[in-house]
Coordinates of C-alpha atoms and ligand atoms in Angstrom, one line a residue:
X1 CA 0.0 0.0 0.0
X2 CA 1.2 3.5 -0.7
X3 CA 2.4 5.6 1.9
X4 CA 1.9 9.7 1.7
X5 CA 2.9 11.1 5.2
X6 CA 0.5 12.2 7.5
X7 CA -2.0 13.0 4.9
X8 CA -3.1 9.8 4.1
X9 CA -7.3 8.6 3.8
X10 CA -8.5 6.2 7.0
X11 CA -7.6 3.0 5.4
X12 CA -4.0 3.5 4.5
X13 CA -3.3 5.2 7.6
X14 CA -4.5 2.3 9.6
X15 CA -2.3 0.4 7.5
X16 CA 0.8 2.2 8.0
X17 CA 0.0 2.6 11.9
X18 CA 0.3 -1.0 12.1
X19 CA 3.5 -1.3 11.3
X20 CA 5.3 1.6 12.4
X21 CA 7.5 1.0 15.0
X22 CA 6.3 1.2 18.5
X23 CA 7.9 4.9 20.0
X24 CA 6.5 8.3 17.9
X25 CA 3.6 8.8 20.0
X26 CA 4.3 11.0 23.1
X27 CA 1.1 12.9 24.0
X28 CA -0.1 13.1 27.5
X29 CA -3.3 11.5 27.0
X30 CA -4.1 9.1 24.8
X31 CA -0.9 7.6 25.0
X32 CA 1.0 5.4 23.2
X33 CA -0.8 1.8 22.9
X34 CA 1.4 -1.1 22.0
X35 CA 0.4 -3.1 19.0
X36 CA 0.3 -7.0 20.4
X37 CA -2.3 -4.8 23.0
X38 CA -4.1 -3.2 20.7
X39 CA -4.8 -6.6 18.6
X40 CA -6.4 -8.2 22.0
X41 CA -9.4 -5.9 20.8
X42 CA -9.9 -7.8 17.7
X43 CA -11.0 -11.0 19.9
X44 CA -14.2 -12.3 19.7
X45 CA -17.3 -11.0 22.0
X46 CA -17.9 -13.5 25.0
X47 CA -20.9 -13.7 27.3
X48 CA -21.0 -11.8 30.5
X49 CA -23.0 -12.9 32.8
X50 CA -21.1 -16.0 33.2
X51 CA -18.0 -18.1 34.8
X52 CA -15.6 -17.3 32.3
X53 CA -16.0 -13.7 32.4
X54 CA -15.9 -13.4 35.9
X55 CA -12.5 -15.2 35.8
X56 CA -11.1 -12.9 33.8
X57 CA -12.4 -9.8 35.5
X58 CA -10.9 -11.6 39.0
X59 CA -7.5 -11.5 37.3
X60 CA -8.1 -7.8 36.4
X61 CA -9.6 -6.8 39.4
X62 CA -6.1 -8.1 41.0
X63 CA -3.6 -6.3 38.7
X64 CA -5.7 -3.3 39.0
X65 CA -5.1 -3.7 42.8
X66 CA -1.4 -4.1 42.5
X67 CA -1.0 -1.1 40.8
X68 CA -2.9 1.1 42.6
X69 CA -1.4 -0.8 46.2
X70 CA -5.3 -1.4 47.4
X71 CA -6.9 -4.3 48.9
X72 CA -10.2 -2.8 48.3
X73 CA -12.3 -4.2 44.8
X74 CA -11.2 -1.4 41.9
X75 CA -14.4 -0.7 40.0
X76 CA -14.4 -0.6 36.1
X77 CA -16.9 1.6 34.5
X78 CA -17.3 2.3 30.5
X79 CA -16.4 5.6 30.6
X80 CA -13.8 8.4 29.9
X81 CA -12.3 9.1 33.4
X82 CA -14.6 12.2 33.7
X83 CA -17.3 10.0 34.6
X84 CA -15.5 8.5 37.4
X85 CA -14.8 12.3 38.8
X86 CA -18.9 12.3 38.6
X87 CA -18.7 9.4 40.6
X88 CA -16.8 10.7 42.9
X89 CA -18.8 14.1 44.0
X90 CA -22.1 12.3 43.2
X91 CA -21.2 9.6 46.0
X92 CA -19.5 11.8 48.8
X93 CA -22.0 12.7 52.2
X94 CA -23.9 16.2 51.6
X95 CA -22.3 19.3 52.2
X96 CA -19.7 21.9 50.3
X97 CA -16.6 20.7 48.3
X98 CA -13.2 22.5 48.9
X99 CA -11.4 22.0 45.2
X100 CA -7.8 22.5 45.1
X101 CA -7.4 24.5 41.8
X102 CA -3.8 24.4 40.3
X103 CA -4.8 23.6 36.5
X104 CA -6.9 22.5 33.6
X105 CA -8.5 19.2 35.5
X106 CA -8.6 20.4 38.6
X107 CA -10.8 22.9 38.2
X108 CA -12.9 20.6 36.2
X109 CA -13.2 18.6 39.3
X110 CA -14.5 21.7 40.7
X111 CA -16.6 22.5 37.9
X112 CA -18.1 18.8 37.8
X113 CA -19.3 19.4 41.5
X114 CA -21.1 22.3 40.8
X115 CA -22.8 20.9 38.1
X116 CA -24.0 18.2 40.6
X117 CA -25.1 20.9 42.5
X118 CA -22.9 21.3 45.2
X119 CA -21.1 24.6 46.9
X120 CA -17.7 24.7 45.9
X121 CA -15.1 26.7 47.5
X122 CA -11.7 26.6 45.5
X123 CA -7.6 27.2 46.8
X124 CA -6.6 28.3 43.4
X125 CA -3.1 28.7 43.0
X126 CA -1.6 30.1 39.4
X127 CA -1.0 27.4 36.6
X128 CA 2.2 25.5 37.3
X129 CA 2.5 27.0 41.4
X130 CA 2.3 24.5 43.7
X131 CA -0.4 24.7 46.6
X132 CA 0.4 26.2 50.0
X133 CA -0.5 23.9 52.8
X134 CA -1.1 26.6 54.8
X135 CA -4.1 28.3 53.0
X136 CA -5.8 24.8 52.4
X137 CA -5.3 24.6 56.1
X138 CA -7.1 28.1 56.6
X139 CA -9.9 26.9 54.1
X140 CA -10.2 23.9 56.4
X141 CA -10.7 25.4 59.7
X142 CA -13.2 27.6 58.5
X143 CA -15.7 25.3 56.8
X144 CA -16.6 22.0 57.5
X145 CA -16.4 20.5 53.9
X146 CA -17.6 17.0 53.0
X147 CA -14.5 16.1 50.8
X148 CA -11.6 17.6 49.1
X149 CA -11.1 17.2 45.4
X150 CA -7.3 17.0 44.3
X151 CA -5.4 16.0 41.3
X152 CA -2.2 14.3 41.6
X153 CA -0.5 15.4 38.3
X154 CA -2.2 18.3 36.6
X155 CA -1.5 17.3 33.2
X156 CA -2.2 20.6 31.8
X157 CA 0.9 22.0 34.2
X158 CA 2.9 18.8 34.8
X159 CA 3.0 19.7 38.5
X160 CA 2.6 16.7 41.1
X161 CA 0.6 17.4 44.3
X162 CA 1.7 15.5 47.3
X163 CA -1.8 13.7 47.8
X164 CA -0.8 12.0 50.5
X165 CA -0.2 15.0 52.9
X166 CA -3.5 16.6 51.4
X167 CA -5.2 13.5 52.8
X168 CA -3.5 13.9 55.6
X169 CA -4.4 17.4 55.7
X170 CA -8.1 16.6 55.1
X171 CA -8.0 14.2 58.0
X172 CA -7.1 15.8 60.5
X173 CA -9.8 18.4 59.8
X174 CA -12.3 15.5 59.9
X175 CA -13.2 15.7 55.6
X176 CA -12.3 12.9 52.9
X177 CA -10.1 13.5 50.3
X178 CA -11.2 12.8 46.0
X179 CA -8.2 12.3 44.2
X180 CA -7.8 12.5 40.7
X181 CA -4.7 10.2 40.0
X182 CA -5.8 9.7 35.9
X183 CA -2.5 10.6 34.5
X184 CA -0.5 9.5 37.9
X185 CA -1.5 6.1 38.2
X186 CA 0.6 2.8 36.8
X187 CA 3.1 6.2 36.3
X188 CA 3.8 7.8 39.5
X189 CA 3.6 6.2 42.7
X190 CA 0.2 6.4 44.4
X191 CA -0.3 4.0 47.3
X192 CA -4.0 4.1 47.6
X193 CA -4.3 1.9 51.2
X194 CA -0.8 3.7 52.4
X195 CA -1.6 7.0 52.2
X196 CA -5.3 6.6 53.3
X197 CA -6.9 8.1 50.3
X198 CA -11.0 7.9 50.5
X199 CA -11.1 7.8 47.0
X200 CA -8.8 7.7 43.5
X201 CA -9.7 8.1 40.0
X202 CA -8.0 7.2 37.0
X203 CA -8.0 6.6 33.3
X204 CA -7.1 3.6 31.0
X205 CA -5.4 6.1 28.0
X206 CA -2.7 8.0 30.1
X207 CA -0.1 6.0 32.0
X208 CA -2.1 2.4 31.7
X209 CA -1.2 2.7 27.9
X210 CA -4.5 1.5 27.0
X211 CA -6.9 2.6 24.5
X212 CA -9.4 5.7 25.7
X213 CA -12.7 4.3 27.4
X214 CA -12.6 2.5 30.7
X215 CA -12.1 4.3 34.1
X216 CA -11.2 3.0 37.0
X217 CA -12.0 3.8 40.9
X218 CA -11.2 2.7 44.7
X219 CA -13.2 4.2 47.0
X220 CA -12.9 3.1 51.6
X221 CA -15.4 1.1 52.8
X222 CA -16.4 3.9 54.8
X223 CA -17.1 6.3 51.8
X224 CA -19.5 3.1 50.1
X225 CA -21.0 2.9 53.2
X226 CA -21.8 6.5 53.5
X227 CA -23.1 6.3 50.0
X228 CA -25.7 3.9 51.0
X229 CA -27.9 6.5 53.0
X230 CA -27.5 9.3 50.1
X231 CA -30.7 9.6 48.3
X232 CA -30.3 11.4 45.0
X233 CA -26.5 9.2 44.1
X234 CA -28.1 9.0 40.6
X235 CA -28.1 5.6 38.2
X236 CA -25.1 5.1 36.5
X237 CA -22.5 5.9 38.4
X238 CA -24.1 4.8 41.8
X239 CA -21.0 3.5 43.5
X240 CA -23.2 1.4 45.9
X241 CA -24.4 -0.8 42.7
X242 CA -20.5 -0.9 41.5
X243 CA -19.5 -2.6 45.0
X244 CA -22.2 -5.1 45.3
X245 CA -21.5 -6.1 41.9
X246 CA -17.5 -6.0 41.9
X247 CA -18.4 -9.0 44.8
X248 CA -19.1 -11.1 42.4
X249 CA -16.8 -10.1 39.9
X250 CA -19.2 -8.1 37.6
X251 CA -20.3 -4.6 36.5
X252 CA -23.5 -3.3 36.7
X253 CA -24.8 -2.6 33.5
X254 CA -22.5 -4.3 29.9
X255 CA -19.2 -3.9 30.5
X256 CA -17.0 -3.0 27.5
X257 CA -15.5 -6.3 27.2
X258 CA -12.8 -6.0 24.0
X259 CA -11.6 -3.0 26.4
X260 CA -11.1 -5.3 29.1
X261 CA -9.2 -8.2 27.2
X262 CA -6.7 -5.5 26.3
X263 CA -6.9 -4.1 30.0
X264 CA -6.0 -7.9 31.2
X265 CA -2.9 -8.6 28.7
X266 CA -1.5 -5.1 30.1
X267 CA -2.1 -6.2 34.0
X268 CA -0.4 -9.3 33.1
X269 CA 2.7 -7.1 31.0
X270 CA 2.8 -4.6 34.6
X271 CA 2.5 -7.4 36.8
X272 CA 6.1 -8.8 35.3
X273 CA 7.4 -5.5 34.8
X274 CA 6.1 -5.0 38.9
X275 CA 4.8 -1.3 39.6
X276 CA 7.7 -0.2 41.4
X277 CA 10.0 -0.7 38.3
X278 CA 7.6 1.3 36.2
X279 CA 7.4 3.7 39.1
X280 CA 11.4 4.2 38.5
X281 CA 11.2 3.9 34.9
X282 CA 8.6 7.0 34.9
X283 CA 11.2 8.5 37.0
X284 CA 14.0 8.3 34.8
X285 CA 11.9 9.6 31.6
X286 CA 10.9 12.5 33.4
X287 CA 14.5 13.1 34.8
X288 CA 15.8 12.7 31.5
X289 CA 13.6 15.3 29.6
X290 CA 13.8 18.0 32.3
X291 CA 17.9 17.7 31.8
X292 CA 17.6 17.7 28.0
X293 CA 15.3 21.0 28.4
X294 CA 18.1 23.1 30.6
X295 CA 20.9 21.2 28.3
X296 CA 18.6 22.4 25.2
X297 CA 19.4 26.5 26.4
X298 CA 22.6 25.6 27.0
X299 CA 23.7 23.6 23.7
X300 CA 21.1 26.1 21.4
X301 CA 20.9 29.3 23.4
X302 CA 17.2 29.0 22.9
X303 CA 14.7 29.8 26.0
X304 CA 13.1 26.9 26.9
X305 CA 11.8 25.9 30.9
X306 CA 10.2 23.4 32.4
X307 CA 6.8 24.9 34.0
X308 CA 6.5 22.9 37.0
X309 CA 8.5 24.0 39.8
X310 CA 11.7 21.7 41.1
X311 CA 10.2 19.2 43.3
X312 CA 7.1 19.3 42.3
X313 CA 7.2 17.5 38.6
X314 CA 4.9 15.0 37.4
X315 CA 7.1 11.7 36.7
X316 CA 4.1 11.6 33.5
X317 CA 4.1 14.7 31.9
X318 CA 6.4 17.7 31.3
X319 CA 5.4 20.9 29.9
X320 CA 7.7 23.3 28.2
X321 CA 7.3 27.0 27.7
X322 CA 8.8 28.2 24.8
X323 CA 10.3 30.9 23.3
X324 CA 8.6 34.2 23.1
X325 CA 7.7 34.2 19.4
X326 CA 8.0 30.2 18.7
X327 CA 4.4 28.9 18.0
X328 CA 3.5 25.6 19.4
X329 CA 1.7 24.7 16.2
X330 CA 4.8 25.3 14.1
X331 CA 7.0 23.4 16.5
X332 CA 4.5 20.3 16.8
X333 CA 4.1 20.3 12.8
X334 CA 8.4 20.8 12.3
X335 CA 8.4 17.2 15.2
X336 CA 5.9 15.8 13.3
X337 CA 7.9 15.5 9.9
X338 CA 10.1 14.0 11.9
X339 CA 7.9 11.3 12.8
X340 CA 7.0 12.0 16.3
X341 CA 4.0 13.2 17.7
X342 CA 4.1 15.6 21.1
X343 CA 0.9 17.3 22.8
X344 CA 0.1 20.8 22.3
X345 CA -0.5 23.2 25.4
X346 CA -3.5 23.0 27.6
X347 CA -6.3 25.9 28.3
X348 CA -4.4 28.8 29.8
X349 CA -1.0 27.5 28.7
X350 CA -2.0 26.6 25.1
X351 CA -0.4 29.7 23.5
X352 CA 2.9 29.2 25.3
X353 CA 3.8 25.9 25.8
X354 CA 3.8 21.7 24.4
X355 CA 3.4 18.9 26.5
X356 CA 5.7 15.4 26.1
X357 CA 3.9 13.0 27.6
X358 CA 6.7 10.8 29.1
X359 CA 4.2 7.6 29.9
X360 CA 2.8 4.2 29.8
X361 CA 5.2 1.6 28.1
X362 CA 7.5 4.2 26.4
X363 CA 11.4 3.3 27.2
X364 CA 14.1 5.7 28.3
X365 CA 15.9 5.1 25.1
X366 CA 12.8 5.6 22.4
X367 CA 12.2 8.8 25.1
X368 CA 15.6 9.8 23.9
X369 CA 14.8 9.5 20.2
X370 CA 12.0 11.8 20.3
X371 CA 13.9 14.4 22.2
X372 CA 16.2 14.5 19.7
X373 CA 14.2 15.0 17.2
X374 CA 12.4 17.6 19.3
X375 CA 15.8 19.5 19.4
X376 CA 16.3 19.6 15.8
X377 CA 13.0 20.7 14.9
X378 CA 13.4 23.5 17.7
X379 CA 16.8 24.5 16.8
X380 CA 15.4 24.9 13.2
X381 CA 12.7 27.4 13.9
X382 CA 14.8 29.5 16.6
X383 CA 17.2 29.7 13.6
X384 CA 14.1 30.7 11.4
X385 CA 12.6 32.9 13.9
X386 CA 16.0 34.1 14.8
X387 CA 15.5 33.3 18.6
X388 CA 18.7 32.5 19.6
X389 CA 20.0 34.3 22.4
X390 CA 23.1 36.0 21.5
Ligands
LIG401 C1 -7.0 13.3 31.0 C2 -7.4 13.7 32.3 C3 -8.7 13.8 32.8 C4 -9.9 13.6 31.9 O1 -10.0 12.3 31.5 P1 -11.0 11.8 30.4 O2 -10.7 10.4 30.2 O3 -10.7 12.6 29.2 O4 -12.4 12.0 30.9 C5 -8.9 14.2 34.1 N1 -7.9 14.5 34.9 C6 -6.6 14.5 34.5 C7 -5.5 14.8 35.5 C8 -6.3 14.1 33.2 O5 -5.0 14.0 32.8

């Protein structure tokens, strides 16, 4: 079949995805999806309601609870992970909803709590600051909130929030933390039991490395059991309905089954890789592109920076502001010819910055590859642009 680049009809560009090498795809959601996973969805349909299924959603049920370090059932709705952050606020006791705002999906945690109709009070912080304990603390003292909604790694910033002190945080102040771990998760290191957290939210199409579709949730025993006495907790994503059917291994309405064969290949793939290796490996991606960012200015003399503060960056995501004058579009389009694809900026930060989406089964070394590619296509348009420092 004939090739033309990018611009090719449905049919020959599925054709020429299938075998490209595994590698050229780094955007922070969807990710990358490996093709022996990606062919699981081609299996035939099974029956649900049956042995065989339940089986296999045991063994997923499992590797879902390895990754995320919980001994509690992980629920698996057909859904983007949006409808898992409705689960979440639809679910928690009455009362107001403190968000912590830092980003792009953190205030849409905020946003999908007013739209269930609840009072939200924010801590907004500017996009890529970190949060000061101190005012969540003030927020705290003054209002008794029913939970605190939090995301792990803001994609749209690439900062990581320290959930586990928020929890701890929220605790002490007698509230229950909401965390939105969708692009943390099988990435960064989340330990759902360890750190106490009431309730976590993720994705299958950010650091899972699946296809988009399935979210995922833990939530205590204590927050289900709460839930039981809430009158209006809506249909589909009543979480009381998920945990009595999770007991038996089953979801409540049709679960999206070629999803899960996909999802239970890539629990078996992180099960031998173990979640603290691909903890370390996320590590090491992330460390590696924030050291090619600060080599970038040195070696070009072009001014690039990492948006998230030191000490504070997602091991998922990184997002790089660029230089005054060098458009995002351009850039992605100049990577692109190269035959890699990066994210563009998010919301407030779309004008200014891209995103490399450093996660799910991408290696060090095909990291590494793309950055360099990145460089050249950078270097080019500085030249161009003539935005190299003197
Ligand atoms: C991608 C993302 C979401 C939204 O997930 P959908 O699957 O698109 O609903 C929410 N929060 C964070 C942090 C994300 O990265």
């Amino acid at each position: 079949m004939r090739r033309r680049g990018v611009h090719c009809n449905p049919s020959t560009r599925f054709a020429a995805m299938s075998d490209a090498p595994f590698g050229t795809f780094f955007v922070p959601g969807p990710t990358e999806v490996r093709p022996e996973i990606l062919a699981q969805l081609t299996r035939p349909m099974m029956q649900h309601r049956n042995r065989a299924f339940e089986a296999m959603f045991a063994r997923i049920d499992a590797g879902l609870r390895d990754v995320l370090l919980t001994a509690r059932p992980v629920y698996v709705g057909a859904t983007s992970a949006t409808g898992f952050m409705e689960m979440a606020i639809r679910n928690a006791a009455a009362g107001p909803i403190l968000s912590l705002v830092n980003g792009g999906f953190s205030e849409r945690f905020a946003l999908v709590a007013e739209s269930c109709g609840r009072q939200v009070e924010r801590v907004v912080v500017p996009w890529g600051a970190t949060f000061d304990l101190n005012a969540v603390e003030d927020a705290l003292t003054q209002t008794r909130f029913a939970a605190v909604t939090v995301a792990q790694s803001e994609t749209s910033t690439g900062v990581l929030t320290d959930v586990h002190e928020v929890a701890e945080l929220a605790h002490r102040h007698g509230t229950i933390v909401l965390v939105d771990s969708v692009s943390g998760a099988g990435g960064a290191k989340i330990t759902v039991d360890g750190w106490g957290l009431d309730y976590v939210l993720t994705g299958s199409q950010k650091a899972l490395a699946l296809p988009a579709g399935l979210a995922f949730a833990v939530a205590s025993a204590e927050y289900v059991d709460r839930a039981r006495s809430l009158p209006d907790r809506g249909f589909y994503f009543d979480i009381v309905q998920y945990d009595k059917f999770a007991a038996r291994n089953q979801t409540p309405s049709t679960p999206a089954t070629s999803l899960l064969y996909a999802l239970e290949a890539q629990m078996g793939d992180i099960g031998r890789e173990g979640i603290e290796r691909r903890w370390e490996r996320h590590l090491a991606m992330r460390d590696a592109t924030i050291e090619w960012v600060y080599g970038l200015r040195e070696r070009r003399g072009v001014d690039v920076s990492v948006v998230a503060p030191e000490g504070a960056r997602s091991p998922t995501v990184t997002v790089i502001r660029l230089p005054l004058g060098m458009s995002p579009v351009e850039l992605r389009n100049a990577i692109e010819v190269r035959g890699y694809t990066i994210g563009g900026g998010y919301g407030e930060l779309a004008a200014t910055t891209v995103r490399i989406g450093h996660m799910g089964d991408h290696t060090l070394e095909g990291l590494r590859r793309c950055l360099h590619a990145c460089e050249t296509a950078i270097a080019e348009l500085a030249e161009r642009r003539r935005l190299v420092r003197a």
